[in-house]
């Protein structure tokens, strides 16, 4: 068993305070209506909140995680919700065979995968969109996320690593969850586009004017 598999199985089984939200990351819910339809990939899916959300919107989803415990919970939640269309794949991301030009939407949330970005970008279909959210280093008091900076991104790490995509949105900010706990997050929406002329999504906040 790989170190990550054992470590994360133990965390899911023994750490009572470790609980992942049921709702998808806010950016996915916010952007869903603008995204290309088709196949989805959720990397390090955990209990599958993003994968289940994509499947409930008609996507055919591959959801990968190293932890058996996480995937058991994810599959049980999908069954409870009556969500079909997710293939749960137990694999270390290091061993996952990314298919090229395959996925219309790829989601990564709260998993440090900068080393895997070349594979992820190649796995995007033409016009496919990457939605990536991760913890940031911050001087503000933070309640959620890794206890050390090692697994947090510096300002613009994620943006810099994705500059070969069309950046549809990039934000760094503090967020408060439903229980009032704070986290510092970077969120990137990037599209695999080619050429200097391309289409763009409308403003999502409804603001108009030139
Ligand atoms: C903080 S959780 C985030 C889960 C989910 N993306 C979410 O936002 O709810 C990190 C997940 O990464 C998975 N993970 C850790 N190392 C991994 C690896 N090497 N390959 C695949 N998954 C891994 C863990 O099992 C865990 O489910």
PDB file of C-alpha atoms and ligand atoms in Angstrom:
ATOM      1  CA  UNK A   1       0.000   0.000   0.000  1.00  0.00           C
ATOM      2  CA  UNK A   2       1.367   3.451  -0.889  1.00  0.00           C
ATOM      3  CA  UNK A   3       2.115   5.901   1.914  1.00  0.00           C
ATOM      4  CA  UNK A   4      -0.634   8.263   0.738  1.00  0.00           C
ATOM      5  CA  UNK A   5      -3.189   5.453   0.586  1.00  0.00           C
ATOM      6  CA  UNK A   6      -2.458   4.338   4.138  1.00  0.00           C
ATOM      7  CA  UNK A   7      -2.220   7.869   5.499  1.00  0.00           C
ATOM      8  CA  UNK A   8      -5.496   9.021   3.955  1.00  0.00           C
ATOM      9  CA  UNK A   9      -7.373   5.831   4.838  1.00  0.00           C
ATOM     10  CA  UNK A  10      -6.301   6.365   8.448  1.00  0.00           C
ATOM     11  CA  UNK A  11      -7.309  10.001   8.347  1.00  0.00           C
ATOM     12  CA  UNK A  12     -10.797   9.181   7.037  1.00  0.00           C
ATOM     13  CA  UNK A  13     -11.226   6.362   9.602  1.00  0.00           C
ATOM     14  CA  UNK A  14      -9.790   7.931  12.730  1.00  0.00           C
ATOM     15  CA  UNK A  15      -9.862  11.732  12.506  1.00  0.00           C
ATOM     16  CA  UNK A  16     -13.328  12.686  13.743  1.00  0.00           C
ATOM     17  CA  UNK A  17     -12.708  16.344  13.009  1.00  0.00           C
ATOM     18  CA  UNK A  18     -11.924  15.737   9.340  1.00  0.00           C
ATOM     19  CA  UNK A  19     -15.140  16.179   7.450  1.00  0.00           C
ATOM     20  CA  UNK A  20     -15.477  17.332   3.850  1.00  0.00           C
ATOM     21  CA  UNK A  21     -18.435  19.459   2.773  1.00  0.00           C
ATOM     22  CA  UNK A  22     -21.301  17.868   0.862  1.00  0.00           C
ATOM     23  CA  UNK A  23     -21.752  20.829  -1.468  1.00  0.00           C
ATOM     24  CA  UNK A  24     -19.485  21.343  -4.489  1.00  0.00           C
ATOM     25  CA  UNK A  25     -16.901  24.101  -4.300  1.00  0.00           C
ATOM     26  CA  UNK A  26     -18.714  27.424  -4.857  1.00  0.00           C
ATOM     27  CA  UNK A  27     -16.863  28.126  -8.114  1.00  0.00           C
ATOM     28  CA  UNK A  28     -18.186  24.949  -9.714  1.00  0.00           C
ATOM     29  CA  UNK A  29     -21.778  25.813  -8.831  1.00  0.00           C
ATOM     30  CA  UNK A  30     -21.210  29.384 -10.021  1.00  0.00           C
ATOM     31  CA  UNK A  31     -19.736  28.410 -13.396  1.00  0.00           C
ATOM     32  CA  UNK A  32     -21.700  25.254 -14.164  1.00  0.00           C
ATOM     33  CA  UNK A  33     -24.074  26.853 -16.694  1.00  0.00           C
ATOM     34  CA  UNK A  34     -21.162  28.182 -18.766  1.00  0.00           C
ATOM     35  CA  UNK A  35     -19.173  24.942 -18.931  1.00  0.00           C
ATOM     36  CA  UNK A  36     -18.923  22.626 -21.959  1.00  0.00           C
ATOM     37  CA  UNK A  37     -20.993  19.467 -21.564  1.00  0.00           C
ATOM     38  CA  UNK A  38     -19.607  15.940 -21.782  1.00  0.00           C
ATOM     39  CA  UNK A  39     -17.006  14.176 -19.692  1.00  0.00           C
ATOM     40  CA  UNK A  40     -15.714  15.274 -16.302  1.00  0.00           C
ATOM     41  CA  UNK A  41     -12.695  14.333 -14.203  1.00  0.00           C
ATOM     42  CA  UNK A  42     -12.524  15.067 -10.484  1.00  0.00           C
ATOM     43  CA  UNK A  43      -8.980  14.687  -9.177  1.00  0.00           C
ATOM     44  CA  UNK A  44      -8.570  13.621  -5.524  1.00  0.00           C
ATOM     45  CA  UNK A  45     -12.340  13.492  -5.278  1.00  0.00           C
ATOM     46  CA  UNK A  46     -12.521  12.730  -1.544  1.00  0.00           C
ATOM     47  CA  UNK A  47     -16.154  12.075  -0.695  1.00  0.00           C
ATOM     48  CA  UNK A  48     -17.030  13.103  -4.231  1.00  0.00           C
ATOM     49  CA  UNK A  49     -18.853  16.390  -3.816  1.00  0.00           C
ATOM     50  CA  UNK A  50     -17.657  17.852  -7.149  1.00  0.00           C
ATOM     51  CA  UNK A  51     -17.985  14.538  -9.012  1.00  0.00           C
ATOM     52  CA  UNK A  52     -21.557  14.021  -7.798  1.00  0.00           C
ATOM     53  CA  UNK A  53     -22.474  17.579  -8.707  1.00  0.00           C
ATOM     54  CA  UNK A  54     -21.090  17.206 -12.243  1.00  0.00           C
ATOM     55  CA  UNK A  55     -22.872  13.861 -12.683  1.00  0.00           C
ATOM     56  CA  UNK A  56     -26.141  15.362 -11.460  1.00  0.00           C
ATOM     57  CA  UNK A  57     -25.703  17.932 -14.266  1.00  0.00           C
ATOM     58  CA  UNK A  58     -25.390  15.246 -16.910  1.00  0.00           C
ATOM     59  CA  UNK A  59     -21.628  14.706 -17.034  1.00  0.00           C
ATOM     60  CA  UNK A  60     -20.057  11.308 -17.417  1.00  0.00           C
ATOM     61  CA  UNK A  61     -17.491  11.564 -14.614  1.00  0.00           C
ATOM     62  CA  UNK A  62     -14.262   9.818 -13.666  1.00  0.00           C
ATOM     63  CA  UNK A  63     -13.473  10.467 -10.009  1.00  0.00           C
ATOM     64  CA  UNK A  64     -10.024   9.492  -8.750  1.00  0.00           C
ATOM     65  CA  UNK A  65      -8.750   9.217  -5.197  1.00  0.00           C
ATOM     66  CA  UNK A  66      -6.009   7.280  -3.441  1.00  0.00           C
ATOM     67  CA  UNK A  67      -8.211   6.426  -0.440  1.00  0.00           C
ATOM     68  CA  UNK A  68     -10.548   3.421  -0.370  1.00  0.00           C
ATOM     69  CA  UNK A  69     -12.342   4.941   2.609  1.00  0.00           C
ATOM     70  CA  UNK A  70     -13.035   8.173   0.753  1.00  0.00           C
ATOM     71  CA  UNK A  71     -14.377   6.369  -2.299  1.00  0.00           C
ATOM     72  CA  UNK A  72     -16.626   4.118  -0.189  1.00  0.00           C
ATOM     73  CA  UNK A  73     -18.170   7.249   1.313  1.00  0.00           C
ATOM     74  CA  UNK A  74     -18.412   8.944  -2.074  1.00  0.00           C
ATOM     75  CA  UNK A  75     -20.154   5.973  -3.684  1.00  0.00           C
ATOM     76  CA  UNK A  76     -22.543   5.645  -0.710  1.00  0.00           C
ATOM     77  CA  UNK A  77     -23.434   9.354  -0.962  1.00  0.00           C
ATOM     78  CA  UNK A  78     -24.066   9.006  -4.706  1.00  0.00           C
ATOM     79  CA  UNK A  79     -26.361   6.049  -4.080  1.00  0.00           C
ATOM     80  CA  UNK A  80     -28.219   7.928  -1.329  1.00  0.00           C
ATOM     81  CA  UNK A  81     -28.742  10.868  -3.671  1.00  0.00           C
ATOM     82  CA  UNK A  82     -29.652   8.688  -6.640  1.00  0.00           C
ATOM     83  CA  UNK A  83     -26.746  10.133  -8.649  1.00  0.00           C
ATOM     84  CA  UNK A  84     -25.517   7.954 -11.497  1.00  0.00           C
ATOM     85  CA  UNK A  85     -22.736   8.505 -13.984  1.00  0.00           C
ATOM     86  CA  UNK A  86     -19.626   8.536 -11.784  1.00  0.00           C
ATOM     87  CA  UNK A  87     -16.873   5.949 -12.179  1.00  0.00           C
ATOM     88  CA  UNK A  88     -15.006   5.851  -8.851  1.00  0.00           C
ATOM     89  CA  UNK A  89     -11.337   5.048  -9.502  1.00  0.00           C
ATOM     90  CA  UNK A  90      -8.991   4.136  -6.682  1.00  0.00           C
ATOM     91  CA  UNK A  91      -5.572   5.260  -7.784  1.00  0.00           C
ATOM     92  CA  UNK A  92      -2.661   7.317  -6.636  1.00  0.00           C
ATOM     93  CA  UNK A  93      -2.552  10.323  -8.931  1.00  0.00           C
ATOM     94  CA  UNK A  94       1.075   9.433  -9.665  1.00  0.00           C
ATOM     95  CA  UNK A  95      -0.120   6.178 -11.268  1.00  0.00           C
ATOM     96  CA  UNK A  96      -3.249   7.458 -13.006  1.00  0.00           C
ATOM     97  CA  UNK A  97      -3.097   7.165 -16.791  1.00  0.00           C
ATOM     98  CA  UNK A  98      -4.471  10.507 -17.959  1.00  0.00           C
ATOM     99  CA  UNK A  99      -6.107  10.185 -21.374  1.00  0.00           C
ATOM    100  CA  UNK A 100      -5.264  13.036 -23.729  1.00  0.00           C
ATOM    101  CA  UNK A 101      -7.923  15.469 -25.003  1.00  0.00           C
ATOM    102  CA  UNK A 102     -10.670  13.668 -23.119  1.00  0.00           C
ATOM    103  CA  UNK A 103     -12.306  15.770 -20.432  1.00  0.00           C
ATOM    104  CA  UNK A 104     -14.566  18.778 -20.962  1.00  0.00           C
ATOM    105  CA  UNK A 105     -14.358  19.768 -17.303  1.00  0.00           C
ATOM    106  CA  UNK A 106     -11.621  18.893 -14.791  1.00  0.00           C
ATOM    107  CA  UNK A 107     -12.014  19.810 -11.137  1.00  0.00           C
ATOM    108  CA  UNK A 108      -9.315  19.806  -8.469  1.00  0.00           C
ATOM    109  CA  UNK A 109     -10.142  21.084  -5.012  1.00  0.00           C
ATOM    110  CA  UNK A 110      -7.892  21.191  -1.992  1.00  0.00           C
ATOM    111  CA  UNK A 111      -5.277  18.875  -3.414  1.00  0.00           C
ATOM    112  CA  UNK A 112      -1.779  20.108  -4.268  1.00  0.00           C
ATOM    113  CA  UNK A 113      -1.280  18.925  -7.844  1.00  0.00           C
ATOM    114  CA  UNK A 114       0.931  21.532  -9.488  1.00  0.00           C
ATOM    115  CA  UNK A 115       3.344  18.750 -10.560  1.00  0.00           C
ATOM    116  CA  UNK A 116       0.481  17.088 -12.401  1.00  0.00           C
ATOM    117  CA  UNK A 117      -0.729  20.179 -14.224  1.00  0.00           C
ATOM    118  CA  UNK A 118       0.964  19.254 -17.531  1.00  0.00           C
ATOM    119  CA  UNK A 119      -0.992  15.955 -17.529  1.00  0.00           C
ATOM    120  CA  UNK A 120      -4.206  17.671 -16.476  1.00  0.00           C
ATOM    121  CA  UNK A 121      -3.948  20.271 -19.223  1.00  0.00           C
ATOM    122  CA  UNK A 122      -3.257  17.613 -21.832  1.00  0.00           C
ATOM    123  CA  UNK A 123      -6.271  15.673 -20.601  1.00  0.00           C
ATOM    124  CA  UNK A 124      -8.561  18.656 -21.329  1.00  0.00           C
ATOM    125  CA  UNK A 125     -10.503  18.376 -24.549  1.00  0.00           C
ATOM    126  CA  UNK A 126     -10.248  21.366 -26.927  1.00  0.00           C
ATOM    127  CA  UNK A 127     -12.281  24.063 -25.182  1.00  0.00           C
ATOM    128  CA  UNK A 128     -12.266  22.047 -21.944  1.00  0.00           C
ATOM    129  CA  UNK A 129     -12.211  23.919 -18.641  1.00  0.00           C
ATOM    130  CA  UNK A 130     -10.075  23.385 -15.533  1.00  0.00           C
ATOM    131  CA  UNK A 131     -11.541  24.489 -12.212  1.00  0.00           C
ATOM    132  CA  UNK A 132      -8.896  24.426  -9.511  1.00  0.00           C
ATOM    133  CA  UNK A 133      -9.169  25.626  -5.927  1.00  0.00           C
ATOM    134  CA  UNK A 134      -6.535  25.350  -3.224  1.00  0.00           C
ATOM    135  CA  UNK A 135      -5.402  26.726   0.118  1.00  0.00           C
ATOM    136  CA  UNK A 136      -3.136  29.784   0.210  1.00  0.00           C
ATOM    137  CA  UNK A 137      -0.452  30.866   2.607  1.00  0.00           C
ATOM    138  CA  UNK A 138      -1.688  33.846   4.584  1.00  0.00           C
ATOM    139  CA  UNK A 139      -0.778  36.062   7.503  1.00  0.00           C
ATOM    140  CA  UNK A 140      -4.456  36.251   8.495  1.00  0.00           C
ATOM    141  CA  UNK A 141      -5.757  33.802  11.098  1.00  0.00           C
ATOM    142  CA  UNK A 142      -7.038  30.689   9.283  1.00  0.00           C
ATOM    143  CA  UNK A 143      -9.144  27.866  10.700  1.00  0.00           C
ATOM    144  CA  UNK A 144      -9.102  25.366   7.830  1.00  0.00           C
ATOM    145  CA  UNK A 145      -6.484  23.674   5.675  1.00  0.00           C
ATOM    146  CA  UNK A 146      -2.999  22.210   6.103  1.00  0.00           C
ATOM    147  CA  UNK A 147      -1.335  23.077   9.409  1.00  0.00           C
ATOM    148  CA  UNK A 148       1.925  24.038   7.707  1.00  0.00           C
ATOM    149  CA  UNK A 149       2.641  26.201   4.677  1.00  0.00           C
ATOM    150  CA  UNK A 150       4.275  23.296   2.858  1.00  0.00           C
ATOM    151  CA  UNK A 151       1.028  22.201   1.236  1.00  0.00           C
ATOM    152  CA  UNK A 152      -0.332  25.718   0.678  1.00  0.00           C
ATOM    153  CA  UNK A 153       0.257  27.763  -2.459  1.00  0.00           C
ATOM    154  CA  UNK A 154       1.927  31.126  -2.491  1.00  0.00           C
ATOM    155  CA  UNK A 155       0.171  34.056  -4.107  1.00  0.00           C
ATOM    156  CA  UNK A 156      -0.037  33.471  -7.883  1.00  0.00           C
ATOM    157  CA  UNK A 157       1.564  29.973  -7.832  1.00  0.00           C
ATOM    158  CA  UNK A 158      -1.564  28.494  -9.392  1.00  0.00           C
ATOM    159  CA  UNK A 159      -2.052  31.378 -11.819  1.00  0.00           C
ATOM    160  CA  UNK A 160       1.547  31.220 -13.061  1.00  0.00           C
ATOM    161  CA  UNK A 161       1.306  27.463 -13.597  1.00  0.00           C
ATOM    162  CA  UNK A 162      -1.785  27.875 -15.798  1.00  0.00           C
ATOM    163  CA  UNK A 163      -0.815  30.776 -18.042  1.00  0.00           C
ATOM    164  CA  UNK A 164      -0.966  28.531 -21.108  1.00  0.00           C
ATOM    165  CA  UNK A 165      -4.731  28.274 -20.523  1.00  0.00           C
ATOM    166  CA  UNK A 166      -7.190  31.103 -21.157  1.00  0.00           C
ATOM    167  CA  UNK A 167      -7.740  32.402 -17.632  1.00  0.00           C
ATOM    168  CA  UNK A 168     -11.476  33.045 -17.391  1.00  0.00           C
ATOM    169  CA  UNK A 169     -11.265  33.882 -13.700  1.00  0.00           C
ATOM    170  CA  UNK A 170      -8.646  33.915 -10.955  1.00  0.00           C
ATOM    171  CA  UNK A 171      -9.194  35.004  -7.366  1.00  0.00           C
ATOM    172  CA  UNK A 172      -7.345  34.926  -4.070  1.00  0.00           C
ATOM    173  CA  UNK A 173      -9.351  35.713  -0.962  1.00  0.00           C
ATOM    174  CA  UNK A 174     -10.508  34.728   2.522  1.00  0.00           C
ATOM    175  CA  UNK A 175     -13.701  32.706   2.753  1.00  0.00           C
ATOM    176  CA  UNK A 176     -15.889  31.730   5.685  1.00  0.00           C
ATOM    177  CA  UNK A 177     -17.668  28.385   5.656  1.00  0.00           C
ATOM    178  CA  UNK A 178     -21.170  27.628   6.971  1.00  0.00           C
ATOM    179  CA  UNK A 179     -19.763  27.095  10.466  1.00  0.00           C
ATOM    180  CA  UNK A 180     -17.905  30.412  10.506  1.00  0.00           C
ATOM    181  CA  UNK A 181     -14.462  28.894   9.928  1.00  0.00           C
ATOM    182  CA  UNK A 182     -12.067  30.875   7.740  1.00  0.00           C
ATOM    183  CA  UNK A 183      -9.873  29.688   4.902  1.00  0.00           C
ATOM    184  CA  UNK A 184      -7.613  31.456   2.417  1.00  0.00           C
ATOM    185  CA  UNK A 185      -8.142  30.163  -1.109  1.00  0.00           C
ATOM    186  CA  UNK A 186      -7.017  30.622  -4.690  1.00  0.00           C
ATOM    187  CA  UNK A 187      -9.573  29.694  -7.358  1.00  0.00           C
ATOM    188  CA  UNK A 188      -8.751  29.424 -11.032  1.00  0.00           C
ATOM    189  CA  UNK A 189     -11.037  28.845 -13.997  1.00  0.00           C
ATOM    190  CA  UNK A 190      -8.950  28.161 -17.106  1.00  0.00           C
ATOM    191  CA  UNK A 191      -9.882  27.011 -20.576  1.00  0.00           C
ATOM    192  CA  UNK A 192      -7.880  25.006 -23.084  1.00  0.00           C
ATOM    193  CA  UNK A 193      -8.216  27.424 -26.000  1.00  0.00           C
ATOM    194  CA  UNK A 194      -6.327  27.804 -29.225  1.00  0.00           C
ATOM    195  CA  UNK A 195      -5.806  30.873 -31.358  1.00  0.00           C
ATOM    196  CA  UNK A 196      -6.120  34.582 -30.662  1.00  0.00           C
ATOM    197  CA  UNK A 197      -9.851  34.802 -31.336  1.00  0.00           C
ATOM    198  CA  UNK A 198     -12.145  32.893 -29.030  1.00  0.00           C
ATOM    199  CA  UNK A 199     -15.509  33.146 -27.337  1.00  0.00           C
ATOM    200  CA  UNK A 200     -15.883  34.278 -23.741  1.00  0.00           C
ATOM    201  CA  UNK A 201     -18.486  33.613 -21.075  1.00  0.00           C
ATOM    202  CA  UNK A 202     -20.791  36.462 -20.040  1.00  0.00           C
ATOM    203  CA  UNK A 203     -20.241  38.325 -16.770  1.00  0.00           C
ATOM    204  CA  UNK A 204     -21.609  36.076 -14.036  1.00  0.00           C
ATOM    205  CA  UNK A 205     -22.472  38.827 -11.586  1.00  0.00           C
ATOM    206  CA  UNK A 206     -24.849  40.441 -14.089  1.00  0.00           C
ATOM    207  CA  UNK A 207     -22.872  43.667 -14.329  1.00  0.00           C
ATOM    208  CA  UNK A 208     -23.222  45.299 -17.716  1.00  0.00           C
ATOM    209  CA  UNK A 209     -21.873  48.307 -19.571  1.00  0.00           C
ATOM    210  CA  UNK A 210     -18.665  48.931 -21.517  1.00  0.00           C
TER     211      UNK A 210
HETATM  212  C1  LIG B   1      -8.476  17.629   1.469  1.00  0.00           C
HETATM  213  S1  LIG B   1      -9.129  16.232   0.583  1.00  0.00           S
HETATM  214  C2  LIG B   1     -10.065  17.047  -0.699  1.00  0.00           C
HETATM  215  C3  LIG B   1     -11.137  16.184  -1.285  1.00  0.00           C
HETATM  216  C4  LIG B   1     -12.049  16.839  -2.322  1.00  0.00           C
HETATM  217  N1  LIG B   1     -11.327  17.285  -3.493  1.00  0.00           N
HETATM  218  C5  LIG B   1     -12.844  17.979  -1.733  1.00  0.00           C
HETATM  219  O1  LIG B   1     -12.504  19.154  -1.966  1.00  0.00           O
HETATM  220  O2  LIG B   1     -13.821  17.703  -1.016  1.00  0.00           O
HETATM  221  C6  LIG B   1      -7.705  15.614  -0.289  1.00  0.00           C
HETATM  222  C7  LIG B   1      -7.962  14.285  -0.990  1.00  0.00           C
HETATM  223  O3  LIG B   1      -6.803  13.939  -1.737  1.00  0.00           O
HETATM  224  C8  LIG B   1      -6.659  12.536  -1.720  1.00  0.00           C
HETATM  225  N2  LIG B   1      -5.263  12.222  -2.048  1.00  0.00           N
HETATM  226  C9  LIG B   1      -4.167  12.445  -1.277  1.00  0.00           C
HETATM  227  N3  LIG B   1      -3.054  12.038  -1.896  1.00  0.00           N
HETATM  228  C10 LIG B   1      -3.444  11.521  -3.094  1.00  0.00           C
HETATM  229  C11 LIG B   1      -2.754  10.931  -4.182  1.00  0.00           C
HETATM  230  N4  LIG B   1      -1.433  10.787  -4.158  1.00  0.00           N
HETATM  231  N5  LIG B   1      -3.467  10.503  -5.259  1.00  0.00           N
HETATM  232  C12 LIG B   1      -4.833  10.660  -5.289  1.00  0.00           C
HETATM  233  N6  LIG B   1      -5.540  11.203  -4.274  1.00  0.00           N
HETATM  234  C13 LIG B   1      -4.861  11.637  -3.191  1.00  0.00           C
HETATM  235  C14 LIG B   1      -7.071  12.140  -0.308  1.00  0.00           C
HETATM  236  O4  LIG B   1      -7.429  10.797  -0.182  1.00  0.00           O
HETATM  237  C15 LIG B   1      -8.229  13.100  -0.060  1.00  0.00           C
HETATM  238  O5  LIG B   1      -9.462  12.502  -0.379  1.00  0.00           O
END
